[in-house]
Amino acid sequence: MRSFIVTVWGFVELMCLFLMLNDFKRIMAFHKVSKHLQHINAFQVLEDHKPAYHFQPKHHWINAPMYYKGLYHLFYQHNPKGSVWGNIVWAHSVSKDLINWTPLDPAIEPTKPFDKFGCWSGSATILTDNKPIILYTGMTKEKPEPGYQVQNYAIPENYSDPYLTKWIKPDSNPIIKPTKENVSAFRDPTTAWKINDQWEMTIGSKVDMLGISYLYRSKDFINWTLVDHPLHQKENEGMWECPDFYPVSTKGEKGLDTTVIDGDIKHVFKVSLDLTKYDYYTIGKYDTKQDKYIPDKGMVDSWAGLRYDWGNFYASKTFFDPVKKRRIIWGWANESSTEDENVKKGWAGILLIPRTVWLDPSGKQLLQWPVVELETLRHKNVQLTDKELKKGDIVEVAGINVAQVDVDVLFKFSNLDKAEEYNTEWDKTFPPEMLAKNICQVMGTTQQGGLGPFGLLALTSKDFKEYTPIFFRIFKTPNTKHKVLMCSDAMPSTLNLNEYRPSYGGFVDVDTTENKISLRSLIDHSVVESFAAGGKTVMTSRVYPTLAIGDKAHLHVFNNGTEIVIVERLDAWSMTKPKMN
């Protein structure tokens, strides 16, 4: 038995190394410029895996939202000439409800010397006179890779136009040029806030492996001065892309504008790590006297820290909705396909469903939930109530379009006595930032436990040759507490072995004494967004089945643990397509 265990753990370590190398290849492709593919149009847009109710342009590649005069405005990086990275413009769409969108002409295109090689990410700020302004990163040279970066601004041509159809890029640009900053790692200015009658904002950068959020001040939003200290910085992080800095209330779910800097609040600081292509955040205090952000004691300010989403989710951005008094987060999910496959199908990348975000009552993490407007797309409904799942049971949820569905389920169990022991060797074998993910991969759905695995089997083929499981396992730990593990596993999702098929995992900080846990999954052909325990842990997978497509897909609840699990309630709705005018 001892030699068997050693052999298994040796295999596990090799498997983890393989996955890390696989992740590295995926990461390195993000800003790779494929000039030979940039102008190749697809012969036809392949629909098999194209999401129906997630936002994306009609064709090609996507990657600063705001609310103005009755409309939600979504600006997003877009390549209008191909489904690979390059030719980046600021595309623009508007909506009255965050669900049904009308595309407009691009707001910003690379037409001037200060952005001739690309208009990269940035943010929108509503000034005190209710006038919007955009800050964005422009590429002035192609070298050093990925480009020489400066900061520019753009303003509407007509402030009375609620659609903001035309934007002006004044010739006074660029308004910030790198001085001591890294010229090829100096991008993504944030939404600004005001302190001591001056505007402030931050820009992501790096010095070697030091991640930096440079801080800038301005009285007029045009002339900016680099402050002598950063807003925040951290060793061994690498490039900080798409920083986001905003307040959250400690007294409820109501969102706050960035201009709120004191009161019953905490601040959230988020970065998108270029090295890992995941978004990480901490919760802390904005010390207005020192003009610095300080994470709360106990916050893990590193790769092993908190994430908005433990799956395929990157380059997120939040904004304040002044009408419904909420903060909303948008995130981007890339394709797991190869470049050639992206060119063939004619599109790549989606924006995930916008989520309301607020502070958990514990103050230790954020909660997220799909915006309530999504429920307007719900159509035909099926339900299960008090359905008992014994070991090995798989129960189909039929009668709706399960390739395009919103499913909300509450599981309950009689007690925690049968929960399996947590293997403390995992803590020694796996790095902390990959701990949950690797346990999910090693255990999967086939290894029976006590309480779990139980959950959903999404996008399942008739013969179960393809399926995407989203599931829980509950463990006993030496300190008598219980660990709840959530997994979303793309490994068995497709027979196409050329696809990137990661297993994602995260722990759920939930009170297990109630013997219940909820799971909501938004399933949309090639995307599965899942929310555990009311949004405490969120996980997104991209999957590309070859058999479980359209009306050939199936949906099930399952239990492969020895302890009986009961589906107390399950609601599943077919989702209609939003209007894309």
Short mmCIF file of C-alpha atoms in Angstrom, two decimals, residues 9 422-432 435 439 483 507:
data_model
loop_
_atom_site.label_atom_id
_atom_site.label_comp_id
_atom_site.label_asym_id
_atom_site.label_seq_id
_atom_site.Cartn_x
_atom_site.Cartn_y
_atom_site.Cartn_z
CA TRP A 9 1.54 11.02 -5.63
CA TYR A 422 -9.29 15.83 4.31
CA ASN A 423 -5.86 14.59 3.20
CA THR A 424 -3.34 16.97 4.79
CA GLU A 425 -0.68 15.69 2.37
CA TRP A 426 -2.36 17.83 -0.26
CA ASP A 427 -1.25 20.94 1.62
CA LYS A 428 2.35 19.77 1.33
CA THR A 429 2.18 18.57 -2.25
CA PHE A 430 0.24 21.31 -4.01
CA PRO A 431 1.15 25.03 -4.03
CA PRO A 432 -1.55 27.02 -2.19
CA LEU A 435 -4.58 23.53 -4.05
CA ILE A 439 -7.70 18.32 -5.60
CA LYS A 483 -13.95 22.17 4.08
CA PHE A 507 -13.13 26.36 -1.53
#
